[in-house]
Coordinates of C-alpha atoms and ligand atoms in Angstrom, one line a residue:
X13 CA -106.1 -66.7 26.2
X14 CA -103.8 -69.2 25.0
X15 CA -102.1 -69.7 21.2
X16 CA -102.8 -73.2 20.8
X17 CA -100.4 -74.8 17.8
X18 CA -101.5 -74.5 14.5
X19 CA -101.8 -77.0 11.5
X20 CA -101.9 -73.7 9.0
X21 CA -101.7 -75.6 5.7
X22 CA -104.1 -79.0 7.0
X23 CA -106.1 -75.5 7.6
X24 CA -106.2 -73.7 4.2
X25 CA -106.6 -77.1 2.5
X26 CA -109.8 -77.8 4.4
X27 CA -111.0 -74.8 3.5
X28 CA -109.8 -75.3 0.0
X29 CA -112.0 -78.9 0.4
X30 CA -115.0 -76.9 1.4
X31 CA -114.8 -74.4 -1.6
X32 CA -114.2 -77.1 -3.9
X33 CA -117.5 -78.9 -3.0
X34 CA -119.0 -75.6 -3.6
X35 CA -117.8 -75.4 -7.4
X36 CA -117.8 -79.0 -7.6
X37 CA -114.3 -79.2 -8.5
X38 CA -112.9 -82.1 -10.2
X39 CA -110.7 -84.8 -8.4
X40 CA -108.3 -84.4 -10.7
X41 CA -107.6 -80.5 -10.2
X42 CA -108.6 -80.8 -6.0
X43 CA -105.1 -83.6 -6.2
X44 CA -103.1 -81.4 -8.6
X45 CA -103.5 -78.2 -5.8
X46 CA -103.2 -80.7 -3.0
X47 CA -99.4 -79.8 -2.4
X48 CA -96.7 -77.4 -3.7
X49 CA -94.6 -78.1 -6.4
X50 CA -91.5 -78.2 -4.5
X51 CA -89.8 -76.8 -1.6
X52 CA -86.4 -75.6 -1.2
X53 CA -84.5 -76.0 2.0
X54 CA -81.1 -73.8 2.0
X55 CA -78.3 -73.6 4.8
X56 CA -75.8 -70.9 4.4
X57 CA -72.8 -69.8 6.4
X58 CA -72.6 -65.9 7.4
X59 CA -69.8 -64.1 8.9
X60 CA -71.6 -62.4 12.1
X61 CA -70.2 -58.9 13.6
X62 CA -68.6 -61.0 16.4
X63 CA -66.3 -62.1 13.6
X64 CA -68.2 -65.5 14.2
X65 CA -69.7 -67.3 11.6
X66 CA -73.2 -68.8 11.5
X67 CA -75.2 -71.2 9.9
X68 CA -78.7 -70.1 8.8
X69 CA -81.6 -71.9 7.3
X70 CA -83.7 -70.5 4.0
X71 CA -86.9 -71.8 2.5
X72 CA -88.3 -71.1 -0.5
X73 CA -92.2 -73.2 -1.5
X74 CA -93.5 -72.9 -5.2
X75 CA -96.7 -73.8 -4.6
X76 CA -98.4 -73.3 -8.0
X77 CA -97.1 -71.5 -11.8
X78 CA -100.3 -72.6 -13.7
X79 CA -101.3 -68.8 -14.2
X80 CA -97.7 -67.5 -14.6
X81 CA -94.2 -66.9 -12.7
X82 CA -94.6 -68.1 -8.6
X83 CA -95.1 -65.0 -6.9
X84 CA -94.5 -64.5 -3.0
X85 CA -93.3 -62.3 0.3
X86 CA -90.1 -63.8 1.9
X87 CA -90.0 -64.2 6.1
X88 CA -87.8 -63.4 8.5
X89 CA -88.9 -64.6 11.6
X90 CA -87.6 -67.1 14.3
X91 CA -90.3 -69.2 14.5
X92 CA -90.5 -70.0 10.8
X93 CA -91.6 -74.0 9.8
X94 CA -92.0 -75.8 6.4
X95 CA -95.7 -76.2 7.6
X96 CA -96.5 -72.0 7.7
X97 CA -94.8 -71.5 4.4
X98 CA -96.5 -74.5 2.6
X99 CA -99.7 -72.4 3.9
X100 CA -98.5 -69.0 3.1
X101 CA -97.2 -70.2 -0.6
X102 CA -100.6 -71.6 -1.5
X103 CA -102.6 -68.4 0.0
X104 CA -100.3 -66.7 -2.6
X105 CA -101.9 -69.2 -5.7
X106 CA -105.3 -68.2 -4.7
X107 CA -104.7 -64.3 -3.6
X108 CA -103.4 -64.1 -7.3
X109 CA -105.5 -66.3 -8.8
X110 CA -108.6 -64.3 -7.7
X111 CA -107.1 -61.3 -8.5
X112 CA -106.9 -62.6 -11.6
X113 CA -102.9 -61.4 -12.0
X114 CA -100.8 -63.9 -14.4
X115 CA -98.6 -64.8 -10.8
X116 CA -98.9 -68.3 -9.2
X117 CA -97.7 -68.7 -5.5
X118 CA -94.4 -69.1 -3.7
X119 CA -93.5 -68.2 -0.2
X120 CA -89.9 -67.7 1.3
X121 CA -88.0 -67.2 4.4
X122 CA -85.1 -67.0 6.2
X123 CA -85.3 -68.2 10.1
X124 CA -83.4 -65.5 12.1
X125 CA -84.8 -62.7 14.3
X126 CA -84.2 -59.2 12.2
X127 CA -84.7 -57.1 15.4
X128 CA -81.4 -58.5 16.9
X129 CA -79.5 -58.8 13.5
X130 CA -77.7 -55.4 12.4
X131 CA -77.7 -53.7 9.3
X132 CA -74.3 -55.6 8.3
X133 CA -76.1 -58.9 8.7
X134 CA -78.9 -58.6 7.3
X135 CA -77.7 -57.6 4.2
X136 CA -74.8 -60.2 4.7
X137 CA -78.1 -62.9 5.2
X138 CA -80.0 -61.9 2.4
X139 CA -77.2 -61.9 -0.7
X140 CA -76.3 -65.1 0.9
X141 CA -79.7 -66.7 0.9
X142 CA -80.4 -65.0 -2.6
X143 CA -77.1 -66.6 -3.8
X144 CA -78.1 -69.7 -2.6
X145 CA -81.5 -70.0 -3.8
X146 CA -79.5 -69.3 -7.0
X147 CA -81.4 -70.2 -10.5
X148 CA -84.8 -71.0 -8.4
X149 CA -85.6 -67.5 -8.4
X150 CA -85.8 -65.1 -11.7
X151 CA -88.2 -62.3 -13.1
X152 CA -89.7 -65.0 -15.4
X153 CA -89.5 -68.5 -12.9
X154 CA -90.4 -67.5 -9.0
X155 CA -90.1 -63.1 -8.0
X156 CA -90.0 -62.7 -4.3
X157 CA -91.2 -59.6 -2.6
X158 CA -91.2 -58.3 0.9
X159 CA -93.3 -60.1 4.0
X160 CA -92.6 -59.8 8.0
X161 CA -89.1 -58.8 8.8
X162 CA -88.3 -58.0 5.4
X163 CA -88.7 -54.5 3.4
X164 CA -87.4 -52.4 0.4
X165 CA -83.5 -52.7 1.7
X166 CA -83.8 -56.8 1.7
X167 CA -85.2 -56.4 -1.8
X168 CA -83.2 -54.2 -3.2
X169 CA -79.7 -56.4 -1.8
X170 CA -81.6 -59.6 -3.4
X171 CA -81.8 -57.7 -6.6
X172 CA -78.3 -56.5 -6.9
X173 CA -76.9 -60.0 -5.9
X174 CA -79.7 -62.0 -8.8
X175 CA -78.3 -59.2 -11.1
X176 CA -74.4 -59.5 -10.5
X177 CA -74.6 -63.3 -11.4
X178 CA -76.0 -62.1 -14.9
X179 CA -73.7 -61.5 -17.7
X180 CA -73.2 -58.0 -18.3
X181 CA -75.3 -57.3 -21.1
X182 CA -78.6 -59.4 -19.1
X183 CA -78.2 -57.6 -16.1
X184 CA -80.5 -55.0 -17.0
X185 CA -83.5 -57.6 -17.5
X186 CA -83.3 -59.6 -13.9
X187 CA -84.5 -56.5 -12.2
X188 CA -87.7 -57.7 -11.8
X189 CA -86.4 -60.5 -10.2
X190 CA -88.1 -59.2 -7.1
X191 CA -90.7 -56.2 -6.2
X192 CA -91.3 -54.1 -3.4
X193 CA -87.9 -52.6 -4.4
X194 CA -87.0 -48.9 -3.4
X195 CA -88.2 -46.5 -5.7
X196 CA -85.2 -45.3 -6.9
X197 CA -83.9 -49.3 -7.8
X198 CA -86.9 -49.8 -9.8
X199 CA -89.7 -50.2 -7.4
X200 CA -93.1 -48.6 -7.8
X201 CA -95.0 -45.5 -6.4
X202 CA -97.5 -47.2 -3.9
X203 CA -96.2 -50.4 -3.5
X204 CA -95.4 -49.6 0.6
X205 CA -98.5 -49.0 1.2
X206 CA -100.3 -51.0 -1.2
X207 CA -101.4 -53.8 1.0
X208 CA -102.7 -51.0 3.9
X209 CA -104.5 -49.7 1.1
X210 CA -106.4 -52.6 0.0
X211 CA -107.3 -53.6 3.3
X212 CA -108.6 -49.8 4.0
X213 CA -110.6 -50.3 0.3
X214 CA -112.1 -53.7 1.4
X215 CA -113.4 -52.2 5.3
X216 CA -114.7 -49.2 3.3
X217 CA -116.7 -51.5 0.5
X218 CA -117.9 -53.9 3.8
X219 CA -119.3 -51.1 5.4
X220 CA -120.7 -50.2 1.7
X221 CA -122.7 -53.5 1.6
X222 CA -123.4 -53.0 5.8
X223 CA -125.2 -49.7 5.9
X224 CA -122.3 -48.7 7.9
X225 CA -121.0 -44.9 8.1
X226 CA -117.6 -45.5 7.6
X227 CA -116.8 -41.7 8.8
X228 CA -116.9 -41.7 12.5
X229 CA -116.4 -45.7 12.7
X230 CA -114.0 -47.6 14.9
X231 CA -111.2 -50.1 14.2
X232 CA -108.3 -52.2 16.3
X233 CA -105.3 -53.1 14.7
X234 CA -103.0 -55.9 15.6
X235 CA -99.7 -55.4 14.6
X236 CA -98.6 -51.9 13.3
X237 CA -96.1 -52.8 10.6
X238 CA -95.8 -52.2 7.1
X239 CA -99.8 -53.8 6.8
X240 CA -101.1 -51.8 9.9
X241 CA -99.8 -49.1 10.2
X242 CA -100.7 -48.4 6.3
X243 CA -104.3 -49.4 6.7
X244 CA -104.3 -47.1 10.0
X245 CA -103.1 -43.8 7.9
X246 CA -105.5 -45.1 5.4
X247 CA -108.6 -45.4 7.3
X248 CA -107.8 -42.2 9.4
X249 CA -107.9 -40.8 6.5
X250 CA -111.4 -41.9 5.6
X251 CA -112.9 -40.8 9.1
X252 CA -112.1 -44.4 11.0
X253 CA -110.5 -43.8 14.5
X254 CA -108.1 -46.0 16.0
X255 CA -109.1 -47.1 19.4
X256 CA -106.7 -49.8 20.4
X257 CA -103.6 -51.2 18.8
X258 CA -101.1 -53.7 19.9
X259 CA -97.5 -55.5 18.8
X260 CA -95.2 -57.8 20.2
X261 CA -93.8 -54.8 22.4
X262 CA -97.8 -54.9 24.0
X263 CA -101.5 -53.2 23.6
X264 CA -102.9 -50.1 24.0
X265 CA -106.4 -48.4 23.9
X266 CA -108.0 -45.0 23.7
X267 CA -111.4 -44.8 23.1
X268 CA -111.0 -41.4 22.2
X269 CA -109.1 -42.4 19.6
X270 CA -105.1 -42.6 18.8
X271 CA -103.5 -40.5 16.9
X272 CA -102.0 -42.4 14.1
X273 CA -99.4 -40.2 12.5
X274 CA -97.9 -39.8 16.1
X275 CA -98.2 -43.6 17.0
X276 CA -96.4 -44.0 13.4
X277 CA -93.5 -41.3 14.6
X278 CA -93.0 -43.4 17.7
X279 CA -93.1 -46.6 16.1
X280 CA -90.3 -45.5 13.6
X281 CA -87.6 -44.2 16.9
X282 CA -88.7 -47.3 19.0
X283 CA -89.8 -50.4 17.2
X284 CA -93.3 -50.8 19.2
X285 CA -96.3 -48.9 19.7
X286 CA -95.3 -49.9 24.1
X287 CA -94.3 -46.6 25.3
X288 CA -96.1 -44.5 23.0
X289 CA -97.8 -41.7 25.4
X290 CA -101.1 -41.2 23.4
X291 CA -102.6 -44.3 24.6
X292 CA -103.1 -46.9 27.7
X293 CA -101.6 -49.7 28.4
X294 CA -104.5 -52.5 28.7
X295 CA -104.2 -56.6 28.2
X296 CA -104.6 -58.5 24.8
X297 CA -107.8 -59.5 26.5
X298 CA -108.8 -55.6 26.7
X299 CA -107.7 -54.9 22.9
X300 CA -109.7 -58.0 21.6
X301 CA -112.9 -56.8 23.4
X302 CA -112.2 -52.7 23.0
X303 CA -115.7 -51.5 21.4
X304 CA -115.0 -51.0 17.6
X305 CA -116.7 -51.9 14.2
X306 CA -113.2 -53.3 12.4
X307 CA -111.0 -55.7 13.5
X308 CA -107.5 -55.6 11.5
X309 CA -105.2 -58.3 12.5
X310 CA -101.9 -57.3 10.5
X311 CA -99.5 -59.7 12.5
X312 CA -98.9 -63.1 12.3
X313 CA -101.2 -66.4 11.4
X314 CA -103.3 -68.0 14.4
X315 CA -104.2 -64.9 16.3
X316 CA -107.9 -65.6 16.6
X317 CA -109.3 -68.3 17.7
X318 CA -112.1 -69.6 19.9
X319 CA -111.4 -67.1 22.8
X320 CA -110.4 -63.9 21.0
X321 CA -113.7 -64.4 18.9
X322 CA -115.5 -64.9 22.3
X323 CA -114.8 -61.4 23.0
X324 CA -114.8 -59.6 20.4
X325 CA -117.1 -56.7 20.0
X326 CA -116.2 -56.0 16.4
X327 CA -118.8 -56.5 13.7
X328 CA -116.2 -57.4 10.7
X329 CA -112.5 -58.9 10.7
X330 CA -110.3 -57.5 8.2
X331 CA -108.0 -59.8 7.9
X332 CA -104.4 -58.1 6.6
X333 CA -102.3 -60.7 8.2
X334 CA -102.1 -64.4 6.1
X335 CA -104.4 -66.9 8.2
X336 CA -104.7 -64.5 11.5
X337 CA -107.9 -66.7 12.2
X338 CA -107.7 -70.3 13.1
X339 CA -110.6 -72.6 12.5
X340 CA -112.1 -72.8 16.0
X341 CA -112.0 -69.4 15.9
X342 CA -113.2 -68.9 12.4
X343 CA -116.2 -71.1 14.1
X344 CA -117.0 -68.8 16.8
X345 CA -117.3 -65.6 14.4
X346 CA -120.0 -67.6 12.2
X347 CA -121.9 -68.0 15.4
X348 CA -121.4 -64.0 16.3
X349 CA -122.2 -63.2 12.8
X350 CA -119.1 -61.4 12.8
X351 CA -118.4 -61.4 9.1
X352 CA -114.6 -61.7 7.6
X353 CA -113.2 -60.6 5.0
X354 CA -110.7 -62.8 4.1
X355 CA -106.9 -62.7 3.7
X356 CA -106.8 -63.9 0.0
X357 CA -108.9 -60.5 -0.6
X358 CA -107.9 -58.6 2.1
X359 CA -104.2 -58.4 1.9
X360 CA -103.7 -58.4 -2.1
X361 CA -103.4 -55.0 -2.6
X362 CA -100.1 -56.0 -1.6
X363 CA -99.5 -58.6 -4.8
X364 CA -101.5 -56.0 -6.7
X365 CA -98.9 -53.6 -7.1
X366 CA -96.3 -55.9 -7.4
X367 CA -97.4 -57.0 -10.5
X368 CA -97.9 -53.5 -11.1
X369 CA -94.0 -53.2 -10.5
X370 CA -93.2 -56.1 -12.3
X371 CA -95.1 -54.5 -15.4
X372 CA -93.2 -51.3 -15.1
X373 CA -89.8 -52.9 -14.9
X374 CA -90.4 -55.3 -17.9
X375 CA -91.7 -52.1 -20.3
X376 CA -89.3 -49.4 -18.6
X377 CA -92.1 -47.7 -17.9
X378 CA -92.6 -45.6 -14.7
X379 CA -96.2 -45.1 -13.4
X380 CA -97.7 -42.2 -11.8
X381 CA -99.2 -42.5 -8.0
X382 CA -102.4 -41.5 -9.5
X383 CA -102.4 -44.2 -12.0
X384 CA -100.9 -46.9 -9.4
X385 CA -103.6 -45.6 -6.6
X386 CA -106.7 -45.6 -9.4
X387 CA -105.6 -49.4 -10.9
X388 CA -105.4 -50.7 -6.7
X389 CA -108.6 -49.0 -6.4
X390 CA -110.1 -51.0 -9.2
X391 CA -108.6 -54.4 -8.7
X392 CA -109.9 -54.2 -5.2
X393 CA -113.2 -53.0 -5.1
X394 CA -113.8 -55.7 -8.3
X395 CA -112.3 -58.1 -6.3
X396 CA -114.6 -57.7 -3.3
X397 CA -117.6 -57.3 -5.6
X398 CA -117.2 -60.8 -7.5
X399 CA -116.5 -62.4 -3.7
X400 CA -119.5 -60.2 -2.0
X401 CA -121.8 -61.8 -4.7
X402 CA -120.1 -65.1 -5.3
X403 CA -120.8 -65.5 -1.4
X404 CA -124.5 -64.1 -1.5
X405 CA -125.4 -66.4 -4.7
X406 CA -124.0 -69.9 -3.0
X407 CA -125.1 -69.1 0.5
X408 CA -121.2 -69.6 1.4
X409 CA -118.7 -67.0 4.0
X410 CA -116.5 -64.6 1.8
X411 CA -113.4 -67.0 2.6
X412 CA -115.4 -70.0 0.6
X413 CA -116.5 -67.3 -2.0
X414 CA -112.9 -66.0 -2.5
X415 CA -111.1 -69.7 -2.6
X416 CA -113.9 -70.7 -5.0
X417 CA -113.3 -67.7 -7.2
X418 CA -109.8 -68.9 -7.6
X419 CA -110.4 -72.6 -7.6
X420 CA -112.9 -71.7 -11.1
X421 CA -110.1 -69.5 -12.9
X422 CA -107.4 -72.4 -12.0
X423 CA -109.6 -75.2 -12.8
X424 CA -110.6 -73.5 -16.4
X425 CA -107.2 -73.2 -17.0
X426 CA -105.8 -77.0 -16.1
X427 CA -109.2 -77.8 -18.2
X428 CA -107.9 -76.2 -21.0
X429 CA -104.1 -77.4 -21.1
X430 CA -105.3 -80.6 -19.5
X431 CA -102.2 -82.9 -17.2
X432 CA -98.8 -84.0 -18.8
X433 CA -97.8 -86.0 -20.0
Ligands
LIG9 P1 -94.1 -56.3 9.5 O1 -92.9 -57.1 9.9 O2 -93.9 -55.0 8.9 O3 -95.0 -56.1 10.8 C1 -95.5 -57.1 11.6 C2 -96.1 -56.5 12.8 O4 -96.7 -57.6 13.6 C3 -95.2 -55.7 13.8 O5 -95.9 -54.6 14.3 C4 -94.9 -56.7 14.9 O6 -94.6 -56.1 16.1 C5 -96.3 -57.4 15.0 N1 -96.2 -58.7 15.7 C6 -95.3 -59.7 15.5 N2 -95.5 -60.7 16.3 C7 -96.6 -60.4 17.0 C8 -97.3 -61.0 18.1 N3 -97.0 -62.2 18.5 N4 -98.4 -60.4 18.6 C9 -98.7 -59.1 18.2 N5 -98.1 -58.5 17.2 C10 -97.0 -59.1 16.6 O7 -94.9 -57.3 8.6 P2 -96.0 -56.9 7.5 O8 -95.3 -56.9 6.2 O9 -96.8 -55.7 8.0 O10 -96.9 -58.2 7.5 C11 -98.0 -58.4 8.5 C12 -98.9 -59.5 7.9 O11 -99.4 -59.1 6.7 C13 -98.3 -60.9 7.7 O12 -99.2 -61.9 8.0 C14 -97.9 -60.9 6.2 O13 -97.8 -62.2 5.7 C15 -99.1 -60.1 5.7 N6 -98.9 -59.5 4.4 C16 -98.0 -58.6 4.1 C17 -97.8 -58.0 2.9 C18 -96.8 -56.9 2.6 O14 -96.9 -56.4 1.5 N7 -95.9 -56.6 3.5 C19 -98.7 -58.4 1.8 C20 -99.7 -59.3 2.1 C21 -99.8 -59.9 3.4

């Protein structure tokens, strides 16, 4: 199976086309989303523990504000390219945009690989870039959050770094400046697990619609990071067993089913689910094609396409990664009848409760889990509903349904202020 390269924005724009023909969207609005609003490119020198220093490069895309502040995860990967955040910034104007949260859609990221940088550098990396990106980012202009290679410590470093260039008596207001903070900085209950949670939501409202008896169902997971291994707990939790799993260490199966918390424990000593006893070690060939209702890629973009969809014995892809299927392989599921549901719904649990945070910051206001958990719960299941009937009522996949959800709210909206000047 090989990863052939992958135009990811020329991708989501052709689906955006294809939505758009479906609302009949006007010219003017289709040109308007056609490409982000700008794009940042930042390189920044960091004293390494060698003593050395290095130069990194940091991007931050603003795809869309119409609805309200950008809004999106920041990277850290190696392979990072302008092309994947232009594509992951304009997911992020749709996600929220359907969600119908007052967020438009930015993307970030720093190219570096986190699993070879120490504590000392990343934090080093990420005041630096913050610093950097300087008065482009602020709890009312553009609010970063946490994406791959990036959690609650990289927030909460940006956050102290945007609130030490404040004047004294400000500081207090730029701490919403990004979410997905730790709780004690300011961050909410149930934002960790938020986007695992929405994805666990959206495979039990699928199997809803399906007939399917979610108890005593199957799922694989790809990737077991903040997105997977959340949904995993989750969906153990709602009776779904975990029969294969994989990373970039490798892939494992058990038909029997894995046992999540224990995978989880391993995961947090080692890095990778490789190694972890409870499981065999089988081919990314074998995980694709491991018998199982769910498929949740929770990886990276470009995971699926024409082969992996070949093979694949699930009935429904969960998609908790941004853009894990490509469009040859988004082809080959039609075909199957394998239904997806799609990133933009899929993974905004995630930008759920970050505006949830955001709320709670800007009121002082501290939320229960309870009240966090109920709200997700909501948001979701709504969400799913308008794109579950959108879909049915136009004939259309849930991708099509879900971009033209967003395309309507966003097109109202430029209706109503109209283009300046
Ligand atoms: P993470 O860094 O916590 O985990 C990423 C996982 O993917 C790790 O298990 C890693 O080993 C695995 N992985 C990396 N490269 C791989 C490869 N080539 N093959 C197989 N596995 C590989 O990241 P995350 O925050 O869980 O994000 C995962 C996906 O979910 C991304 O697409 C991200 O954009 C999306 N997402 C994340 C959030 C969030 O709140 N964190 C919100 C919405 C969407």
């Amino acid at each position: 199976m090989s990863q052939t390269p992958y135009a990811f924005f020329r991708s989501v724009h052709d689906t955006l086309e294809e939505a758009g023909r479906v609302i009949e969207l006007s010219s003017d609005v289709a040109v308007l989303l056609s490409q982000p609003k700008s794009e940042i490119v930042v390189n920044f020198p960091v004293r390494m523990d060698t003593g050395e220093l290095e130069m990194f490069r940091g991007y931050r895309t603003q795809h869309n504000n119409l609805l309200g502040p950008y809004k999106g995860g920041i990277r850290y990967h190696p392979d990072v390219n302008t092309d994947e955040i232009k594509a992951l910034a304009s997911l992020m104007t749709w996600k929220c945009a359907l969600m119908d949260i007052p967020f438009g859609g930015a993307k970030g990221a720093v190219k570096c690989d986190p699993t070879k940088l120490s504590v000392g550098e990343r934090m080093r990396i990420t005041r630096r870039f913050t610093h950097q990106l300087g008065t482009n980012i602020g709890p009312d202009h553009d609010i970063p959050a946490p994406d791959v290679g990036t959690g609650p410590a990289e927030m909460a470093w940006m956050m102290d770094t945007y609130m030490n260039t404040a004047s004294t008596a400000q500081k207090n207001a730029q701490r919403a400046v990004v979410t997905g903070k730790p709780i004690a900085c300011g961050g909410s209950l149930g934002r960790v697990k938020a986007t695992g949670q929405g994805v666990a939501y959206c495979a039990s409202e699928w199997a809803r619609e399906n007939d399917l008896k979610l108890d005593g169902s199957r799922a694989i997971i790809q990737g077991f990071g903040n997105v997977g291994s959340h949904a995993g707990l989750l969906l153990d939790s709602m009776g779904v067993d975990l029969v294969a799993v994989g990373d970039f260490g490798g892939y494992l199966v058990n038909a029997k089913g894995i046992d999540v918390r224990a995978l989880l424990a391993h995961v947090k000593v080692t890095g990778t689910v490789a190694g972890f006893g409870g499981a065999e070690r089988c081919s990314r060939e074998d995980f694709f094609s491991a018998d199982a209702e769910f498929l949740i890629p929770a990886a990276l973009e470009n995971q699926i396409g024409e082969d992996e969809a070949r093979i694949l014995k699930a009935r429904c892809v969960v998609e908790g990664a941004n853009g894990p299927v490509n469009p040859d392989g988004e082809r080959a599921l039609r075909q199957r009848g394998i239904d997806v549901v799609p990133d933009v719904l899929a993974n905004a649990g995630g930008v759920t409760v970050s505006y949830y945070e955001w709320l709670q910051n800007r009121r002082s206001e501290r939320w229960t889990l309870e009240e966090v958990d109920s709200k997700l719960e909501m948001a979701v299941v709504r969400a799913y509903q308008r794109v579950r009937d959108f879909a049915q009522n136009y004939g259309c996949s849930k991708r099509i349904a879900a971009y033209g959800l967003a395309l309507k709210t966003l097109s109202e909206c430029y209706g109503d202020r109209g283009v300046f000047p």
